[in-house]
CSV table of C-alpha atoms and ligand atoms in Angstrom, one decimal:
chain,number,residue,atom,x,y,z
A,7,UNK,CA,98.1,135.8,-7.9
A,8,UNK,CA,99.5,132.1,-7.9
A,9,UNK,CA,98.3,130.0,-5.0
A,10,UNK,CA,100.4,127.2,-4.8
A,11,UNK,CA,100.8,124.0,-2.3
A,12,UNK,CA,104.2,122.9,-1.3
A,13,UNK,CA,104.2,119.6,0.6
A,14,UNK,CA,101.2,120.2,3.0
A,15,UNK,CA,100.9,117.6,5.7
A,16,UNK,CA,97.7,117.6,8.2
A,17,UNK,CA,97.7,116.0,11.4
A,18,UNK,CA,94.7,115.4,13.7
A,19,UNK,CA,96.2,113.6,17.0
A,20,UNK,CA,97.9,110.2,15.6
A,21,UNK,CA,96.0,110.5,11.9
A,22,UNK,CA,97.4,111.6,9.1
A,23,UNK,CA,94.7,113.9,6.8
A,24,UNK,CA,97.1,115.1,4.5
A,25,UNK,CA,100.1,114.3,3.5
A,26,UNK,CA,102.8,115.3,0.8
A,27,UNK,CA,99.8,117.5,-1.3
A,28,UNK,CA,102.0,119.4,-4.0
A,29,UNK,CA,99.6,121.3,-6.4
A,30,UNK,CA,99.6,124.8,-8.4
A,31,UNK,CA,96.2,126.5,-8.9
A,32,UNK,CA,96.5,128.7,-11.4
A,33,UNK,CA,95.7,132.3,-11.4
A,34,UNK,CA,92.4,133.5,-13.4
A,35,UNK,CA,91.4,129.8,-14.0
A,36,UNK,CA,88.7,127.6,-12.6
A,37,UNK,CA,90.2,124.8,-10.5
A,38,UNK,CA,87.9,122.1,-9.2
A,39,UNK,CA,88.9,120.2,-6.3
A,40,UNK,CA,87.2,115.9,-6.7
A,41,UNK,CA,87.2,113.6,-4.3
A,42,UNK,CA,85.2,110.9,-1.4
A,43,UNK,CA,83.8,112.1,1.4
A,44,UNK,CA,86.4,111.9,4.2
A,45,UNK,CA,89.4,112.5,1.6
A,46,UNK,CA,91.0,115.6,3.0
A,47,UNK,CA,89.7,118.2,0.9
A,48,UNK,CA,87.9,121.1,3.3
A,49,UNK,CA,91.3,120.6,5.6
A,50,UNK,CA,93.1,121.3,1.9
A,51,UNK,CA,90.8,124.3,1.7
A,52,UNK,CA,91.1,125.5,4.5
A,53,UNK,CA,95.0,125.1,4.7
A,54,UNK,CA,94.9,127.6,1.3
A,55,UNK,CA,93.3,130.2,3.3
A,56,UNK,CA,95.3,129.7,6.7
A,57,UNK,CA,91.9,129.0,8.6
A,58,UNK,CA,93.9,126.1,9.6
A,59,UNK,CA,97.4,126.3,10.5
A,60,UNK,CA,98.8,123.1,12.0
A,61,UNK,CA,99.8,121.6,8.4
A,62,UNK,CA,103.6,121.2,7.7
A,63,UNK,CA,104.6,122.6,4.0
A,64,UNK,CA,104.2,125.7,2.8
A,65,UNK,CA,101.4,127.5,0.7
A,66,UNK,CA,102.5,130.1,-1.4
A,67,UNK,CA,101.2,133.2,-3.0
A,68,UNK,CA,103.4,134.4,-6.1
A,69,UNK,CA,105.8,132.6,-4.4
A,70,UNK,CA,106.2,134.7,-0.9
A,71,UNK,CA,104.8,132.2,2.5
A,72,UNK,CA,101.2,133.0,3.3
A,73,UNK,CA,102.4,132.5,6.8
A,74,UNK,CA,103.9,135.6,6.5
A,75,UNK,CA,101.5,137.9,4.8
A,76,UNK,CA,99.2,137.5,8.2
A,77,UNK,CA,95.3,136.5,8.1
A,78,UNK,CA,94.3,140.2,7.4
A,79,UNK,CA,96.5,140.3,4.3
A,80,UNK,CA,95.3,137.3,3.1
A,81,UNK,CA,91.3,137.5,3.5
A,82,UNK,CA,92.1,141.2,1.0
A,83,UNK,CA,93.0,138.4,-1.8
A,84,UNK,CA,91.8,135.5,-0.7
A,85,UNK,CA,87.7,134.8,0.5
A,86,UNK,CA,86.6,131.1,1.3
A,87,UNK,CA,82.8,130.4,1.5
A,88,UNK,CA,82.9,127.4,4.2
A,89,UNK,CA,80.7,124.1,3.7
A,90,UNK,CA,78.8,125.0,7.3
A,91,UNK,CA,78.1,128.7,8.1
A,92,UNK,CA,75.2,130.1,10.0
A,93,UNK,CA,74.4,133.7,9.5
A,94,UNK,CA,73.5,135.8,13.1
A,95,UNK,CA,69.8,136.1,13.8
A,96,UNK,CA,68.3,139.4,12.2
A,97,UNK,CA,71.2,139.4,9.2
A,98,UNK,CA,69.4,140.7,6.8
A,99,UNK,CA,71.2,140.3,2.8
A,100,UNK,CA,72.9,143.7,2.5
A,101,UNK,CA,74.4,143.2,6.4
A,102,UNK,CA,75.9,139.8,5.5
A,103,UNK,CA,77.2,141.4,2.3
A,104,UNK,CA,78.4,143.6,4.2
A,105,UNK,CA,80.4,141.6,6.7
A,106,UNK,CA,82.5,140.9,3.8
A,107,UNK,CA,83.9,144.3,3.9
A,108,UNK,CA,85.7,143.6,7.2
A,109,UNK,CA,89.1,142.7,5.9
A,110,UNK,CA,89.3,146.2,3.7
A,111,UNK,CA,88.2,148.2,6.9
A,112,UNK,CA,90.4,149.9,9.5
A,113,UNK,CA,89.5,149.2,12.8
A,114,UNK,CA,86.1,151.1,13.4
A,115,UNK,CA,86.0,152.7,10.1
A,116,UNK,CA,83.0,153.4,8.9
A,117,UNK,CA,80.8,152.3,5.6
A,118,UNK,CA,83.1,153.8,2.2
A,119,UNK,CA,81.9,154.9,-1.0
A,120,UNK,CA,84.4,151.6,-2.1
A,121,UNK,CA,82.4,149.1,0.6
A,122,UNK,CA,79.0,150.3,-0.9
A,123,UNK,CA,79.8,150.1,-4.8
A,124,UNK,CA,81.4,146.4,-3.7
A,125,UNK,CA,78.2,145.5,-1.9
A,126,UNK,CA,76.0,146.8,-4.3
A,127,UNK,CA,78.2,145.0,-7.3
A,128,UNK,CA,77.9,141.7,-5.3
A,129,UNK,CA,74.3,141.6,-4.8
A,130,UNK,CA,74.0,142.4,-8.6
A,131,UNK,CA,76.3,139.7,-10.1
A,132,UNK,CA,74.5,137.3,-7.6
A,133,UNK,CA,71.3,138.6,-8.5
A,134,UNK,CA,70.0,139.1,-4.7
A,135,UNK,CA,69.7,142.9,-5.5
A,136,UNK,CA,65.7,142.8,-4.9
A,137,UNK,CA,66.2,140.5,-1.7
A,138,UNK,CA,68.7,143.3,0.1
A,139,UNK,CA,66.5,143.7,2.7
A,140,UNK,CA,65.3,140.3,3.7
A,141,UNK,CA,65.9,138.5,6.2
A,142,UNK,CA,68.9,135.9,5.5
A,143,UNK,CA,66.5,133.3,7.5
A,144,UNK,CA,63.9,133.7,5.2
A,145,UNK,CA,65.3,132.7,2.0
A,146,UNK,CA,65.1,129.7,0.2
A,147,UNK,CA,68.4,127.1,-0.1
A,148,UNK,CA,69.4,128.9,-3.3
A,149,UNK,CA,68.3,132.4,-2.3
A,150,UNK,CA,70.6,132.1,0.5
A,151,UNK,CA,73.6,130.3,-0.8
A,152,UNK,CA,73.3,133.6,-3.3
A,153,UNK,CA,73.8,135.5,-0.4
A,154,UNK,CA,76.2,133.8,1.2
A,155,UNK,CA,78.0,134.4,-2.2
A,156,UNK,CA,77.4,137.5,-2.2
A,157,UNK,CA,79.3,138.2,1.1
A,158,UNK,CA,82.4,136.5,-0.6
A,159,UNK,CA,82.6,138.5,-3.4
A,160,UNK,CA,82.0,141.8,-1.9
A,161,UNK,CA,85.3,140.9,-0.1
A,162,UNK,CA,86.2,141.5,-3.8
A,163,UNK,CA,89.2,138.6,-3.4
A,164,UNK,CA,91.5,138.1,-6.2
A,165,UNK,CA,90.8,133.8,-5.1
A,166,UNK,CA,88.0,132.6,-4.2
A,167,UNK,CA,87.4,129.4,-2.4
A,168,UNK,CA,84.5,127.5,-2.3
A,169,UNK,CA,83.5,124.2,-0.2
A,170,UNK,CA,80.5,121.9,-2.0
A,171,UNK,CA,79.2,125.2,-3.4
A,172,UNK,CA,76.2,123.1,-4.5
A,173,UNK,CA,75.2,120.9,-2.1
A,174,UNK,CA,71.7,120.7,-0.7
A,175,UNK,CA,70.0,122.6,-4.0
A,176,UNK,CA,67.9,121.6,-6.3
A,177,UNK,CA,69.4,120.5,-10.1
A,178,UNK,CA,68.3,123.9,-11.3
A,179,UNK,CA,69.3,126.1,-8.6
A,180,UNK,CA,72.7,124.2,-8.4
A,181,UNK,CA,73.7,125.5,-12.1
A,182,UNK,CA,72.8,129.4,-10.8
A,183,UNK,CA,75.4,128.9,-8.9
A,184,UNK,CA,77.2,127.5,-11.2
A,185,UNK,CA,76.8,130.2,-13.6
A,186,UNK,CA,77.6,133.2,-11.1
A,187,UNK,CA,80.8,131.2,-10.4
A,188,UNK,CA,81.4,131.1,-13.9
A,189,UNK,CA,80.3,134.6,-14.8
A,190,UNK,CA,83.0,135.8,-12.3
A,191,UNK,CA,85.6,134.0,-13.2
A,192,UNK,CA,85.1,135.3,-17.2
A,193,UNK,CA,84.1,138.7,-16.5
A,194,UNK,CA,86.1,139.5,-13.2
A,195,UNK,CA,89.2,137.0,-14.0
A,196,UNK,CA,88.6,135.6,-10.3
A,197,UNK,CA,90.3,132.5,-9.2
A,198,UNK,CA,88.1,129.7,-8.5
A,199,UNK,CA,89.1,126.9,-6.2
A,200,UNK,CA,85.7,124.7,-5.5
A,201,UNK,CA,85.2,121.5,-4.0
A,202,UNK,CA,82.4,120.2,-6.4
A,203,UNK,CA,80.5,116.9,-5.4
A,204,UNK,CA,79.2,116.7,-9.4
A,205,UNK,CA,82.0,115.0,-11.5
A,206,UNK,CA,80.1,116.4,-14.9
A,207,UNK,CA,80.0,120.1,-12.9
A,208,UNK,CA,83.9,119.5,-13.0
A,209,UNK,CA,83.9,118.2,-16.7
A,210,UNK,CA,82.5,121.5,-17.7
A,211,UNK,CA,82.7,123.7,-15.3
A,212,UNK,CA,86.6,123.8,-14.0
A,213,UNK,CA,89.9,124.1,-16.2
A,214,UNK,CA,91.7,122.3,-14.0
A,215,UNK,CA,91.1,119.4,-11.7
A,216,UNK,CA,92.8,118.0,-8.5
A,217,UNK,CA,91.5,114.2,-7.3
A,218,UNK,CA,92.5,113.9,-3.6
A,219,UNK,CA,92.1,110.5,-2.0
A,220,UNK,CA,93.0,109.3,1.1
A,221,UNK,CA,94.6,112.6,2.0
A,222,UNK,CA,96.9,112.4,-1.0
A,223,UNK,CA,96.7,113.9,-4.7
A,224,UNK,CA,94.9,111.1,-6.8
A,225,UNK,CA,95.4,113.0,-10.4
A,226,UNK,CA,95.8,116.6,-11.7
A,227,UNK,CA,95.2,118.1,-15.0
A,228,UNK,CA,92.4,118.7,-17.8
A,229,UNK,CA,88.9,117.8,-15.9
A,230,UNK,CA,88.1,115.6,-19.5
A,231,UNK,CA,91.3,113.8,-19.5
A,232,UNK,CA,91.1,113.2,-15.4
A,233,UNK,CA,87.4,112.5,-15.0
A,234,UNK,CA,87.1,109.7,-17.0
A,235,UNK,CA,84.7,106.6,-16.8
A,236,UNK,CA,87.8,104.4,-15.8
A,237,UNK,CA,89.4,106.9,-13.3
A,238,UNK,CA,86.1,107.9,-11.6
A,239,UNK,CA,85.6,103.8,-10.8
A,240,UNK,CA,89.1,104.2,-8.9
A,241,UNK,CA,88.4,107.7,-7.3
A,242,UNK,CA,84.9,107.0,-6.2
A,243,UNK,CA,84.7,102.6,-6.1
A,244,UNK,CA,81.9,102.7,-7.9
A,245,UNK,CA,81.1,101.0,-12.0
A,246,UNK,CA,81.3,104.4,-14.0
A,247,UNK,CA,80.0,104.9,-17.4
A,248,UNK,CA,79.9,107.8,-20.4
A,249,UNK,CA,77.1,109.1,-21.3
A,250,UNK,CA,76.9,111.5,-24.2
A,251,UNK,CA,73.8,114.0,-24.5
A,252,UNK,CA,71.4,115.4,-26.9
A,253,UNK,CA,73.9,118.8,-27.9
A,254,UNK,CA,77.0,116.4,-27.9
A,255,UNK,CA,78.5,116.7,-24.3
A,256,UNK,CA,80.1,113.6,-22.7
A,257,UNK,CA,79.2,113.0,-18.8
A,258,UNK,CA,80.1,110.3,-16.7
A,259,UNK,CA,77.8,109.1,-14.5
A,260,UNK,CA,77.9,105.9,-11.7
A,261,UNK,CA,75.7,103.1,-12.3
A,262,UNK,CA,76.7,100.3,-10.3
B,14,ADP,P1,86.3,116.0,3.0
B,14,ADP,O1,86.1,117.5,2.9
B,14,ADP,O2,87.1,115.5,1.8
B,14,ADP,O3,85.0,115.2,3.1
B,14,ADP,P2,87.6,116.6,5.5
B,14,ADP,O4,88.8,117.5,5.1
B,14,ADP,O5,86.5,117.3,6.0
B,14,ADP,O6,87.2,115.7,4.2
B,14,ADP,O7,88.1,115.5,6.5
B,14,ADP,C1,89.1,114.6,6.3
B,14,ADP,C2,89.4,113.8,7.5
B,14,ADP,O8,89.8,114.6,8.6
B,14,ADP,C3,88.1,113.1,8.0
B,14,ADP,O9,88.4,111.8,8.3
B,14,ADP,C4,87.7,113.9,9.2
B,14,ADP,O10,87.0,113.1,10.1
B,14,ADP,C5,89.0,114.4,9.7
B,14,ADP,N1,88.9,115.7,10.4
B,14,ADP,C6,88.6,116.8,9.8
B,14,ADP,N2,88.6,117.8,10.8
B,14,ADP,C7,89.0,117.3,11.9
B,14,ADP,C8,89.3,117.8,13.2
B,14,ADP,N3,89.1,119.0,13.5
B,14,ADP,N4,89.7,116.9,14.2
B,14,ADP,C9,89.9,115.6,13.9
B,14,ADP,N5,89.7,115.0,12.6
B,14,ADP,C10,89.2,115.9,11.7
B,15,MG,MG1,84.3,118.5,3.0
């Protein structure tokens, strides 16, 4: 499935958040989506999903208006895992997982053979198999982002979306998450559209990069060719430099 954004303009009251974003994302590969704070890129996100709807363009889905396949349609191929979420009191792993069943379910349907083997494949890829019956409120930041995960991909969507993935986890716990993302995209062909804070996570973890600044596309293209020393001083403001590593790998790092 090709998502693709056609022109998207976003409006609140007299300021413009968007405006004139034209970018492909292609299917099966790992697009990561770089930017300020403040740029434009969780309206963008949402926009791709049609959790917002006021924006002017048109996002399209192997070519055909999203605005016309209706939200249900949508969240079947498309899940988005939101920068902000709070899971209800007394969720436990497997009911969250669960949750992400909804879109596949007829109206007061009951549990499927299909819902279970997706739950039960979700809390294995994301490794939360032995915390199924915990309390969501009781994990750890990278325990529940894993489970938040997990209730994404048990909606078993063709595209997945993610918002700052990452953020608030430790260094080591960040790269789990990294690799789960990762894993599914290889194993699973997924579509991966992530807003990543970590310019070197984009170096090596996307195949495609979109810059947005100021509401506007910056760049697009290869994350190594994009996310260099010189462009990341005009993304971010900052003095940028390359550092290379022990095994050989470049990263770009600000040092002002
Ligand atoms: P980013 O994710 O790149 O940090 P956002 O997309 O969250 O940026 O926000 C872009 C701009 O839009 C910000 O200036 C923010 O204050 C503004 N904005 C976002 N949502 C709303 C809203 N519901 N009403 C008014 N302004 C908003
Ligand atoms: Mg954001």
């Amino acid at each position: 499935m090709q998502l693709s954004a056609e022109n998207i303009g976003v409006q609140f009251s007299e300021k413009k958040i968007l405006r004139g974003i034209t970018c492909k994302f292609p299917a099966h590969k790992r697009t990561a989506i770089i930017g300020p704070n403040g740029a434009g890129k969780s309206t963008l996100l949402k926009v791709l999903c049609l959790l917002n709807e006021n924006f002017t363009g048109r996002v399209t889905l192997n070519g055909g208006d999203i605005r016309e396949l209706g939200r249900r349609k949508i969240s079947q191929v498309i899940a988005i895992l939101p920068q902000e979420k709070e899971a209800p009191q007394d969720t436990t792993v497997k009911q969250l997982a669960n949750f992400g069943r909804f879109p596949h379910r007829k109206f007061f349907e009951s549990t499927t053979a299909e819902d279970t083997r997706a739950v039960e494949w979700a809390l294995e890829v994301t490794k939360m198999k032995n915390f199924a019956d915990r309390q969501v409120a009781s994990l750890s930041g990278g325990e529940r982002q894993r489970a938040w995960l997990a209730m994404t991909l048990a909606q078993q969507p063709q595209i997945l979306l993610l918002d700052e993935p990452t953020t608030y986890l430790d260094i080591a716990h960040q790269l789990d998450v990294m690799e789960i993302i990762n894993a599914v995209n290889k194993n699973f062909g997924m579509t991966i559209i992530s807003v990543l804070h970590d310019i070197n996570h984009a170096r090596i973890y996307s195949d495609e990069v979109v810059v947005v600044k100021g509401g506007e596309i910056f760049a697009t293209g290869e994350p190594k060719k994009v996310l260099t020393a010189a462009s990341v001083e005009k993304i971010f403001e900052v003095k940028a430099d390359t550092f290379t590593n022990s095994s050989g790998v470049e990263m770009v790092l600000a040092c002002n």
